């Protein structure tokens, strides 16, 4: 059995000039994840369900667990002394850590501390998503440009799924590996080495309730998924949890496509480029899948602001390309 910590150290040895800072950040993220997992698991028993009195920058009511997870990840990264700052989906602006070791640190971390907020109070899977970038500003307090890098610049990304079991899945651009938390020893253990996603799949994941607000290309792709065809094993099954982490995790393992498209009332969709789309796009690509906006690779987008949103088509390559064909065929409609 290989624990996450052992695995991180083994991988670090593959890079003779590695300083160990990235490994340290990954370990501190996994530590915060264990603490969040503990609270998620006893959520119904303690006063942690429900909403705080605050609204976040997206105009959404902040849940108590959102807030708790946000604070855990911030504190854990600050204490590491290895990270010069963070940007969180729950914070209005990035935070530049001003302690001496952090000012000299080379990395910034972006995260969505608890994704799938609408599922928190109803005992459905939720997750944490993170990205790690090397800073581009000189040593000292980090700057906004450190966080507005293209997804291609990610040094690492990953997610934690708090599901029927808790898993951490991450990449340092050298393949994708998954670790399951063994609660009896409190360690994440390697359970899914070298994840490669199927080239095609049998699931499509989209909030079909918004069909009237989709563009024609998306509506036609949904119809394609529902049609009968033995050669392509259609109709596909519709699976939509409403937690991006859980929907993508399933499709990674079984094959499938996850879509959050532009809507007539929300032209850039809902999901955030920096906190959700970029980390997941790197993960999908590392597993051999594809992640686009429908027209462009997500990782090539240059964020212009921290909380920017973008449409998302990600998953098995054959399915994403099929969806893109429909978007081209019905362009402008
Ligand atoms: P959140 O970060 O506020 O939780 O929102 C993101 C979540 C994703 O996990 C999920 O894919 C999506 O919102 C679901 O949205 P909708 O209910 O509009 O389908
Ligand atoms: Mg989110």
mmCIF file of C-alpha atoms and ligand atoms in Angstrom:
data_model
loop_
_atom_site.group_PDB
_atom_site.id
_atom_site.type_symbol
_atom_site.label_atom_id
_atom_site.label_comp_id
_atom_site.label_asym_id
_atom_site.label_seq_id
_atom_site.Cartn_x
_atom_site.Cartn_y
_atom_site.Cartn_z
ATOM 1 C CA UNK A 1 0.000 0.000 0.000
ATOM 2 C CA UNK A 2 1.404 3.418 -0.964
ATOM 3 C CA UNK A 3 0.181 6.436 0.958
ATOM 4 C CA UNK A 4 -0.238 9.821 -0.683
ATOM 5 C CA UNK A 5 2.703 11.229 1.297
ATOM 6 C CA UNK A 6 4.995 8.395 0.194
ATOM 7 C CA UNK A 7 3.853 8.805 -3.391
ATOM 8 C CA UNK A 8 4.498 12.559 -3.352
ATOM 9 C CA UNK A 9 8.032 11.970 -2.021
ATOM 10 C CA UNK A 10 8.700 9.230 -4.603
ATOM 11 C CA UNK A 11 7.600 11.547 -7.410
ATOM 12 C CA UNK A 12 9.749 14.360 -6.068
ATOM 13 C CA UNK A 13 12.824 12.119 -6.404
ATOM 14 C CA UNK A 14 12.118 11.928 -10.171
ATOM 15 C CA UNK A 15 13.069 15.624 -10.329
ATOM 16 C CA UNK A 16 16.640 15.971 -8.980
ATOM 17 C CA UNK A 17 16.419 19.759 -8.657
ATOM 18 C CA UNK A 18 13.043 19.797 -6.902
ATOM 19 C CA UNK A 19 13.062 21.822 -3.702
ATOM 20 C CA UNK A 20 10.221 19.940 -2.055
ATOM 21 C CA UNK A 21 8.026 23.049 -1.939
ATOM 22 C CA UNK A 22 5.417 21.701 -4.346
ATOM 23 C CA UNK A 23 5.342 18.419 -2.415
ATOM 24 C CA UNK A 24 4.829 20.370 0.804
ATOM 25 C CA UNK A 25 1.907 22.308 -0.678
ATOM 26 C CA UNK A 26 0.255 19.106 -1.878
ATOM 27 C CA UNK A 27 0.653 17.579 1.571
ATOM 28 C CA UNK A 28 -0.893 20.626 3.247
ATOM 29 C CA UNK A 29 -3.818 20.538 0.810
ATOM 30 C CA UNK A 30 -4.391 16.869 1.657
ATOM 31 C CA UNK A 31 -4.244 17.700 5.355
ATOM 32 C CA UNK A 32 -6.890 20.429 5.011
ATOM 33 C CA UNK A 33 -8.975 17.973 2.966
ATOM 34 C CA UNK A 34 -8.925 15.473 5.843
ATOM 35 C CA UNK A 35 -10.137 18.133 8.268
ATOM 36 C CA UNK A 36 -12.911 19.223 5.883
ATOM 37 C CA UNK A 37 -13.819 15.572 5.325
ATOM 38 C CA UNK A 38 -14.235 15.097 9.087
ATOM 39 C CA UNK A 39 -16.681 18.015 9.271
ATOM 40 C CA UNK A 40 -18.563 16.940 6.123
ATOM 41 C CA UNK A 41 -19.010 13.463 7.601
ATOM 42 C CA UNK A 42 -20.641 14.679 10.782
ATOM 43 C CA UNK A 43 -22.517 17.526 9.101
ATOM 44 C CA UNK A 44 -25.977 16.429 10.208
ATOM 45 C CA UNK A 45 -24.907 16.060 13.837
ATOM 46 C CA UNK A 46 -23.321 19.414 14.514
ATOM 47 C CA UNK A 47 -24.453 22.948 13.821
ATOM 48 C CA UNK A 48 -22.709 23.191 10.492
ATOM 49 C CA UNK A 49 -25.498 22.720 7.955
ATOM 50 C CA UNK A 50 -27.318 25.713 6.506
ATOM 51 C CA UNK A 51 -26.297 29.187 5.506
ATOM 52 C CA UNK A 52 -24.220 31.974 6.982
ATOM 53 C CA UNK A 53 -25.550 35.525 6.800
ATOM 54 C CA UNK A 54 -23.062 36.398 4.050
ATOM 55 C CA UNK A 55 -23.370 36.558 0.293
ATOM 56 C CA UNK A 56 -20.261 35.835 -1.815
ATOM 57 C CA UNK A 57 -19.022 37.840 -4.807
ATOM 58 C CA UNK A 58 -21.202 35.724 -7.117
ATOM 59 C CA UNK A 59 -24.346 36.818 -5.241
ATOM 60 C CA UNK A 60 -24.768 33.342 -3.719
ATOM 61 C CA UNK A 61 -25.565 32.739 -0.059
ATOM 62 C CA UNK A 62 -22.473 31.297 1.659
ATOM 63 C CA UNK A 63 -23.108 27.990 3.424
ATOM 64 C CA UNK A 64 -21.473 27.331 6.785
ATOM 65 C CA UNK A 65 -19.466 24.447 5.326
ATOM 66 C CA UNK A 66 -18.325 26.622 2.372
ATOM 67 C CA UNK A 67 -16.977 29.082 4.866
ATOM 68 C CA UNK A 68 -15.406 26.412 7.085
ATOM 69 C CA UNK A 69 -13.657 24.717 4.137
ATOM 70 C CA UNK A 70 -12.458 28.065 2.814
ATOM 71 C CA UNK A 71 -10.841 28.907 6.140
ATOM 72 C CA UNK A 72 -9.213 25.446 6.439
ATOM 73 C CA UNK A 73 -7.550 25.650 3.036
ATOM 74 C CA UNK A 74 -6.414 29.239 3.576
ATOM 75 C CA UNK A 75 -4.929 28.472 7.008
ATOM 76 C CA UNK A 76 -3.256 25.283 5.873
ATOM 77 C CA UNK A 77 -1.583 27.005 2.914
ATOM 78 C CA UNK A 78 -0.590 30.030 4.967
ATOM 79 C CA UNK A 79 0.994 27.836 7.653
ATOM 80 C CA UNK A 80 2.919 25.855 5.036
ATOM 81 C CA UNK A 81 5.144 28.890 4.423
ATOM 82 C CA UNK A 82 5.474 27.585 0.857
ATOM 83 C CA UNK A 83 2.755 29.583 -0.835
ATOM 84 C CA UNK A 84 2.827 33.354 -1.412
ATOM 85 C CA UNK A 85 -0.923 33.710 -1.790
ATOM 86 C CA UNK A 86 -4.248 32.190 -2.717
ATOM 87 C CA UNK A 87 -7.360 33.023 -4.693
ATOM 88 C CA UNK A 88 -10.573 31.352 -3.575
ATOM 89 C CA UNK A 89 -13.997 31.222 -5.182
ATOM 90 C CA UNK A 90 -15.366 32.360 -1.817
ATOM 91 C CA UNK A 91 -13.154 35.465 -1.529
ATOM 92 C CA UNK A 92 -13.789 38.767 -3.326
ATOM 93 C CA UNK A 93 -10.102 39.205 -4.134
ATOM 94 C CA UNK A 94 -6.878 37.195 -3.915
ATOM 95 C CA UNK A 95 -5.044 37.080 -0.559
ATOM 96 C CA UNK A 96 -1.320 37.873 -0.491
ATOM 97 C CA UNK A 97 0.249 36.129 2.519
ATOM 98 C CA UNK A 98 2.540 38.547 4.308
ATOM 99 C CA UNK A 99 4.504 36.254 6.652
ATOM 100 C CA UNK A 100 8.246 36.191 5.967
ATOM 101 C CA UNK A 101 8.538 32.625 4.542
ATOM 102 C CA UNK A 102 5.455 33.115 2.350
ATOM 103 C CA UNK A 103 6.842 36.345 0.876
ATOM 104 C CA UNK A 104 9.801 34.291 -0.386
ATOM 105 C CA UNK A 105 7.639 31.422 -1.669
ATOM 106 C CA UNK A 106 7.370 30.558 -5.356
ATOM 107 C CA UNK A 107 3.831 29.230 -5.647
ATOM 108 C CA UNK A 108 0.248 30.499 -5.617
ATOM 109 C CA UNK A 109 -2.794 28.273 -5.182
ATOM 110 C CA UNK A 110 -6.326 28.838 -6.462
ATOM 111 C CA UNK A 111 -9.269 26.794 -5.202
ATOM 112 C CA UNK A 112 -12.971 26.273 -4.911
ATOM 113 C CA UNK A 113 -13.096 25.095 -1.281
ATOM 114 C CA UNK A 114 -16.449 23.338 -1.461
ATOM 115 C CA UNK A 115 -17.917 22.843 -4.891
ATOM 116 C CA UNK A 116 -21.507 21.728 -5.330
ATOM 117 C CA UNK A 117 -22.856 23.929 -2.549
ATOM 118 C CA UNK A 118 -26.477 23.138 -3.350
ATOM 119 C CA UNK A 119 -25.753 19.510 -2.390
ATOM 120 C CA UNK A 120 -24.222 20.203 1.029
ATOM 121 C CA UNK A 121 -27.409 20.111 3.061
ATOM 122 C CA UNK A 122 -28.865 17.054 1.326
ATOM 123 C CA UNK A 123 -26.036 14.548 1.786
ATOM 124 C CA UNK A 124 -24.996 14.373 -1.865
ATOM 125 C CA UNK A 125 -21.344 14.303 -2.980
ATOM 126 C CA UNK A 126 -19.426 17.575 -2.922
ATOM 127 C CA UNK A 127 -15.795 18.392 -3.627
ATOM 128 C CA UNK A 128 -12.778 20.688 -3.454
ATOM 129 C CA UNK A 129 -10.923 21.773 -6.612
ATOM 130 C CA UNK A 130 -7.428 23.311 -6.695
ATOM 131 C CA UNK A 131 -4.673 24.546 -9.021
ATOM 132 C CA UNK A 132 -1.048 25.385 -8.288
ATOM 133 C CA UNK A 133 0.929 27.923 -10.344
ATOM 134 C CA UNK A 134 4.485 29.214 -10.119
ATOM 135 C CA UNK A 135 4.393 32.942 -9.391
ATOM 136 C CA UNK A 136 5.387 35.303 -12.208
ATOM 137 C CA UNK A 137 5.812 38.390 -9.986
ATOM 138 C CA UNK A 138 9.134 39.046 -8.207
ATOM 139 C CA UNK A 139 9.578 37.764 -4.624
ATOM 140 C CA UNK A 140 7.601 39.778 -2.082
ATOM 141 C CA UNK A 141 3.814 40.098 -1.893
ATOM 142 C CA UNK A 142 2.164 38.217 -4.772
ATOM 143 C CA UNK A 143 0.192 40.121 -7.403
ATOM 144 C CA UNK A 144 -2.999 39.553 -9.367
ATOM 145 C CA UNK A 145 -0.984 38.522 -12.472
ATOM 146 C CA UNK A 146 0.179 35.448 -10.566
ATOM 147 C CA UNK A 147 -3.418 34.222 -10.575
ATOM 148 C CA UNK A 148 -4.385 35.285 -14.102
ATOM 149 C CA UNK A 149 -2.162 32.795 -15.901
ATOM 150 C CA UNK A 150 -3.379 30.480 -18.666
ATOM 151 C CA UNK A 151 -4.326 26.977 -17.562
ATOM 152 C CA UNK A 152 -1.368 25.682 -19.596
ATOM 153 C CA UNK A 153 0.858 27.184 -16.867
ATOM 154 C CA UNK A 154 -0.573 25.039 -14.064
ATOM 155 C CA UNK A 155 2.141 23.132 -12.236
ATOM 156 C CA UNK A 156 -0.413 20.843 -10.636
ATOM 157 C CA UNK A 157 -4.147 20.535 -10.170
ATOM 158 C CA UNK A 158 -6.509 18.206 -8.401
ATOM 159 C CA UNK A 159 -9.751 17.613 -6.624
ATOM 160 C CA UNK A 160 -11.050 15.970 -3.498
ATOM 161 C CA UNK A 161 -14.406 14.222 -3.699
ATOM 162 C CA UNK A 162 -16.341 13.774 -0.466
ATOM 163 C CA UNK A 163 -18.507 10.908 -1.704
ATOM 164 C CA UNK A 164 -19.359 7.359 -0.705
ATOM 165 C CA UNK A 165 -15.652 7.337 0.044
ATOM 166 C CA UNK A 166 -13.315 10.331 0.065
ATOM 167 C CA UNK A 167 -10.712 10.553 -2.668
ATOM 168 C CA UNK A 168 -7.989 12.920 -3.739
ATOM 169 C CA UNK A 169 -7.133 12.887 -7.443
ATOM 170 C CA UNK A 170 -4.263 15.028 -8.686
ATOM 171 C CA UNK A 171 -1.723 15.573 -11.423
ATOM 172 C CA UNK A 172 1.667 17.239 -11.549
ATOM 173 C CA UNK A 173 1.456 17.006 -15.391
ATOM 174 C CA UNK A 174 2.964 13.551 -15.314
ATOM 175 C CA UNK A 175 -0.184 11.418 -15.398
ATOM 176 C CA UNK A 176 -3.203 11.362 -13.116
ATOM 177 C CA UNK A 177 -3.450 9.377 -9.895
ATOM 178 C CA UNK A 178 -6.240 8.816 -7.371
ATOM 179 C CA UNK A 179 -5.993 8.125 -3.627
ATOM 180 C CA UNK A 180 -8.783 6.874 -1.395
ATOM 181 C CA UNK A 181 -8.936 7.950 2.241
ATOM 182 C CA UNK A 182 -8.727 4.973 4.573
ATOM 183 C CA UNK A 183 -10.571 6.362 7.619
ATOM 184 C CA UNK A 184 -9.144 3.675 9.913
ATOM 185 C CA UNK A 185 -5.591 4.998 9.490
ATOM 186 C CA UNK A 186 -6.426 8.541 8.355
ATOM 187 C CA UNK A 187 -4.317 8.258 5.201
ATOM 188 C CA UNK A 188 -5.039 8.683 1.508
ATOM 189 C CA UNK A 189 -3.812 5.472 -0.195
ATOM 190 C CA UNK A 190 -3.071 4.968 -3.892
ATOM 191 C CA UNK A 191 -6.153 3.247 -5.300
ATOM 192 C CA UNK A 192 -6.379 4.533 -8.899
ATOM 193 C CA UNK A 193 -2.856 4.667 -10.423
ATOM 194 C CA UNK A 194 -2.416 6.240 -13.865
ATOM 195 C CA UNK A 195 -6.026 7.050 -14.630
ATOM 196 C CA UNK A 196 -6.805 6.980 -18.352
ATOM 197 C CA UNK A 197 -10.373 7.797 -19.331
ATOM 198 C CA UNK A 198 -12.224 5.824 -22.014
ATOM 199 C CA UNK A 199 -12.159 7.487 -25.458
ATOM 200 C CA UNK A 200 -15.938 7.379 -25.549
ATOM 201 C CA UNK A 201 -18.605 6.627 -22.973
ATOM 202 C CA UNK A 202 -22.210 5.994 -22.179
ATOM 203 C CA UNK A 203 -23.080 9.015 -20.031
ATOM 204 C CA UNK A 204 -23.873 12.638 -20.790
ATOM 205 C CA UNK A 205 -24.053 15.108 -17.899
ATOM 206 C CA UNK A 206 -25.834 18.410 -18.423
ATOM 207 C CA UNK A 207 -28.588 20.287 -16.608
ATOM 208 C CA UNK A 208 -31.236 19.393 -19.163
ATOM 209 C CA UNK A 209 -33.804 21.446 -17.269
ATOM 210 C CA UNK A 210 -32.244 24.514 -18.900
ATOM 211 C CA UNK A 211 -32.824 23.117 -22.428
ATOM 212 C CA UNK A 212 -34.897 26.147 -23.479
ATOM 213 C CA UNK A 213 -31.889 28.380 -22.748
ATOM 214 C CA UNK A 214 -29.323 26.288 -24.681
ATOM 215 C CA UNK A 215 -28.119 27.204 -28.150
ATOM 216 C CA UNK A 216 -29.446 25.031 -30.978
ATOM 217 C CA UNK A 217 -26.137 23.126 -31.349
ATOM 218 C CA UNK A 218 -26.327 21.986 -27.711
ATOM 219 C CA UNK A 219 -30.010 21.076 -28.012
ATOM 220 C CA UNK A 220 -29.240 18.986 -31.113
ATOM 221 C CA UNK A 221 -26.324 17.265 -29.320
ATOM 222 C CA UNK A 222 -28.656 16.362 -26.451
ATOM 223 C CA UNK A 223 -31.099 14.883 -28.987
ATOM 224 C CA UNK A 224 -28.179 12.920 -30.522
ATOM 225 C CA UNK A 225 -27.387 11.460 -27.068
ATOM 226 C CA UNK A 226 -31.000 10.342 -26.743
ATOM 227 C CA UNK A 227 -31.341 8.730 -30.187
ATOM 228 C CA UNK A 228 -31.154 4.978 -30.671
ATOM 229 C CA UNK A 229 -28.067 3.680 -32.521
ATOM 230 C CA UNK A 230 -26.467 0.326 -31.858
ATOM 231 C CA UNK A 231 -23.061 1.146 -33.381
ATOM 232 C CA UNK A 232 -22.457 4.028 -30.959
ATOM 233 C CA UNK A 233 -24.367 2.353 -28.084
ATOM 234 C CA UNK A 234 -26.962 5.107 -27.937
ATOM 235 C CA UNK A 235 -29.127 6.228 -26.290
ATOM 236 C CA UNK A 236 -26.647 7.316 -23.611
ATOM 237 C CA UNK A 237 -27.630 7.517 -19.958
ATOM 238 C CA UNK A 238 -28.177 10.956 -18.458
ATOM 239 C CA UNK A 239 -26.278 11.430 -15.177
ATOM 240 C CA UNK A 240 -26.247 14.855 -13.551
ATOM 241 C CA UNK A 241 -25.453 15.273 -9.873
ATOM 242 C CA UNK A 242 -25.040 19.051 -9.836
ATOM 243 C CA UNK A 243 -21.577 18.718 -8.243
ATOM 244 C CA UNK A 244 -18.990 19.213 -10.953
ATOM 245 C CA UNK A 245 -16.412 17.157 -9.062
ATOM 246 C CA UNK A 246 -18.713 14.153 -8.760
ATOM 247 C CA UNK A 247 -19.986 14.397 -12.334
ATOM 248 C CA UNK A 248 -16.468 14.620 -13.731
ATOM 249 C CA UNK A 249 -15.112 11.920 -11.431
ATOM 250 C CA UNK A 250 -17.754 9.472 -12.666
ATOM 251 C CA UNK A 251 -17.125 10.323 -16.311
ATOM 252 C CA UNK A 252 -13.352 9.959 -15.815
ATOM 253 C CA UNK A 253 -13.843 6.398 -14.632
ATOM 254 C CA UNK A 254 -16.685 5.283 -16.908
ATOM 255 C CA UNK A 255 -16.313 7.606 -19.898
ATOM 256 C CA UNK A 256 -18.769 10.349 -20.746
ATOM 257 C CA UNK A 257 -19.148 14.059 -21.330
ATOM 258 C CA UNK A 258 -19.835 16.873 -18.871
ATOM 259 C CA UNK A 259 -21.328 20.080 -20.249
ATOM 260 C CA UNK A 260 -22.130 23.436 -18.699
ATOM 261 C CA UNK A 261 -22.792 25.504 -21.819
ATOM 262 C CA UNK A 262 -23.529 29.161 -22.364
ATOM 263 C CA UNK A 263 -27.185 29.940 -21.652
ATOM 264 C CA UNK A 264 -29.300 32.645 -23.273
ATOM 265 C CA UNK A 265 -29.441 34.378 -19.869
ATOM 266 C CA UNK A 266 -25.797 33.568 -18.948
ATOM 267 C CA UNK A 267 -23.678 33.720 -22.125
ATOM 268 C CA UNK A 268 -20.516 32.559 -20.313
ATOM 269 C CA UNK A 269 -22.282 29.740 -18.460
ATOM 270 C CA UNK A 270 -21.831 29.345 -14.709
ATOM 271 C CA UNK A 271 -18.513 27.677 -14.003
ATOM 272 C CA UNK A 272 -15.440 29.687 -13.117
ATOM 273 C CA UNK A 273 -12.342 29.477 -15.298
ATOM 274 C CA UNK A 274 -9.727 29.931 -12.573
ATOM 275 C CA UNK A 275 -11.284 27.848 -9.780
ATOM 276 C CA UNK A 276 -13.171 25.105 -11.614
ATOM 277 C CA UNK A 277 -12.575 24.880 -15.369
ATOM 278 C CA UNK A 278 -8.780 25.130 -15.613
ATOM 279 C CA UNK A 279 -7.956 22.567 -12.910
ATOM 280 C CA UNK A 280 -10.540 20.132 -14.255
ATOM 281 C CA UNK A 281 -9.386 20.700 -17.855
ATOM 282 C CA UNK A 282 -5.807 19.757 -16.920
ATOM 283 C CA UNK A 283 -7.058 16.654 -15.120
ATOM 284 C CA UNK A 284 -9.181 15.583 -18.089
ATOM 285 C CA UNK A 285 -6.304 16.149 -20.534
ATOM 286 C CA UNK A 286 -3.894 14.214 -18.328
ATOM 287 C CA UNK A 287 -6.358 11.310 -18.465
ATOM 288 C CA UNK A 288 -6.409 11.473 -22.280
ATOM 289 C CA UNK A 289 -9.702 13.379 -22.586
ATOM 290 C CA UNK A 290 -10.560 16.775 -24.032
ATOM 291 C CA UNK A 291 -11.761 20.019 -22.425
ATOM 292 C CA UNK A 292 -13.047 22.923 -24.506
ATOM 293 C CA UNK A 293 -15.440 25.844 -24.438
ATOM 294 C CA UNK A 294 -17.025 24.319 -27.543
ATOM 295 C CA UNK A 295 -14.646 26.227 -29.777
ATOM 296 C CA UNK A 296 -11.366 26.651 -27.855
ATOM 297 C CA UNK A 297 -9.222 24.570 -25.530
ATOM 298 C CA UNK A 298 -9.991 25.764 -22.010
ATOM 299 C CA UNK A 299 -6.323 25.671 -21.015
ATOM 300 C CA UNK A 300 -5.467 28.233 -23.717
ATOM 301 C CA UNK A 301 -7.857 30.892 -22.363
ATOM 302 C CA UNK A 302 -6.155 33.883 -20.747
ATOM 303 C CA UNK A 303 -8.193 34.910 -17.709
ATOM 304 C CA UNK A 304 -8.798 38.650 -17.528
ATOM 305 C CA UNK A 305 -10.368 38.620 -14.071
ATOM 306 C CA UNK A 306 -10.314 36.229 -11.128
ATOM 307 C CA UNK A 307 -13.976 35.264 -11.149
ATOM 308 C CA UNK A 308 -14.392 34.953 -14.913
ATOM 309 C CA UNK A 309 -16.728 32.229 -16.187
ATOM 310 C CA UNK A 310 -16.603 30.078 -19.325
ATOM 311 C CA UNK A 311 -18.728 27.441 -21.066
ATOM 312 C CA UNK A 312 -17.449 23.880 -20.583
ATOM 313 C CA UNK A 313 -17.503 20.704 -22.688
ATOM 314 C CA UNK A 314 -15.189 18.133 -21.120
ATOM 315 C CA UNK A 315 -14.735 14.392 -21.058
ATOM 316 C CA UNK A 316 -14.109 11.529 -23.477
ATOM 317 C CA UNK A 317 -12.494 12.887 -26.628
ATOM 318 C CA UNK A 318 -14.933 11.309 -29.106
ATOM 319 C CA UNK A 319 -17.948 12.781 -27.297
ATOM 320 C CA UNK A 320 -16.473 16.271 -26.907
ATOM 321 C CA UNK A 321 -15.577 16.312 -30.607
ATOM 322 C CA UNK A 322 -19.085 15.170 -31.495
ATOM 323 C CA UNK A 323 -20.570 17.998 -29.436
ATOM 324 C CA UNK A 324 -18.223 20.457 -31.162
ATOM 325 C CA UNK A 325 -19.433 19.198 -34.567
ATOM 326 C CA UNK A 326 -22.986 20.124 -33.576
ATOM 327 C CA UNK A 327 -21.889 23.581 -32.421
ATOM 328 C CA UNK A 328 -20.196 24.179 -35.781
ATOM 329 C CA UNK A 329 -23.201 22.872 -37.731
ATOM 330 C CA UNK A 330 -25.605 25.223 -35.909
ATOM 331 C CA UNK A 331 -23.219 28.144 -35.407
ATOM 332 C CA UNK A 332 -24.986 31.408 -34.581
ATOM 333 C CA UNK A 333 -28.346 29.720 -33.795
HETATM 334 P P1 LIG B 1 -20.823 26.253 -6.658
HETATM 335 O O1 LIG B 1 -19.339 26.480 -6.829
HETATM 336 O O2 LIG B 1 -21.543 27.458 -6.190
HETATM 337 O O3 LIG B 1 -21.123 25.034 -5.869
HETATM 338 O O4 LIG B 1 -21.413 26.017 -8.155
HETATM 339 C C1 LIG B 1 -20.802 25.111 -9.012
HETATM 340 C C2 LIG B 1 -21.693 23.926 -9.218
HETATM 341 C C3 LIG B 1 -21.006 22.786 -9.966
HETATM 342 O O5 LIG B 1 -20.443 21.873 -9.089
HETATM 343 C C4 LIG B 1 -22.125 22.178 -10.743
HETATM 344 O O6 LIG B 1 -21.665 21.542 -11.898
HETATM 345 C C5 LIG B 1 -23.018 23.345 -11.042
HETATM 346 O O7 LIG B 1 -22.771 24.310 -10.038
HETATM 347 C C6 LIG B 1 -24.465 23.002 -11.029
HETATM 348 O O8 LIG B 1 -25.205 24.127 -11.370
HETATM 349 P P2 LIG B 1 -26.742 24.032 -11.811
HETATM 350 O O9 LIG B 1 -27.505 23.764 -10.553
HETATM 351 O O10 LIG B 1 -27.040 25.354 -12.426
HETATM 352 O O11 LIG B 1 -26.864 22.906 -12.797
HETATM 353 MG MG1 LIG B 2 -17.831 25.807 -7.402
#
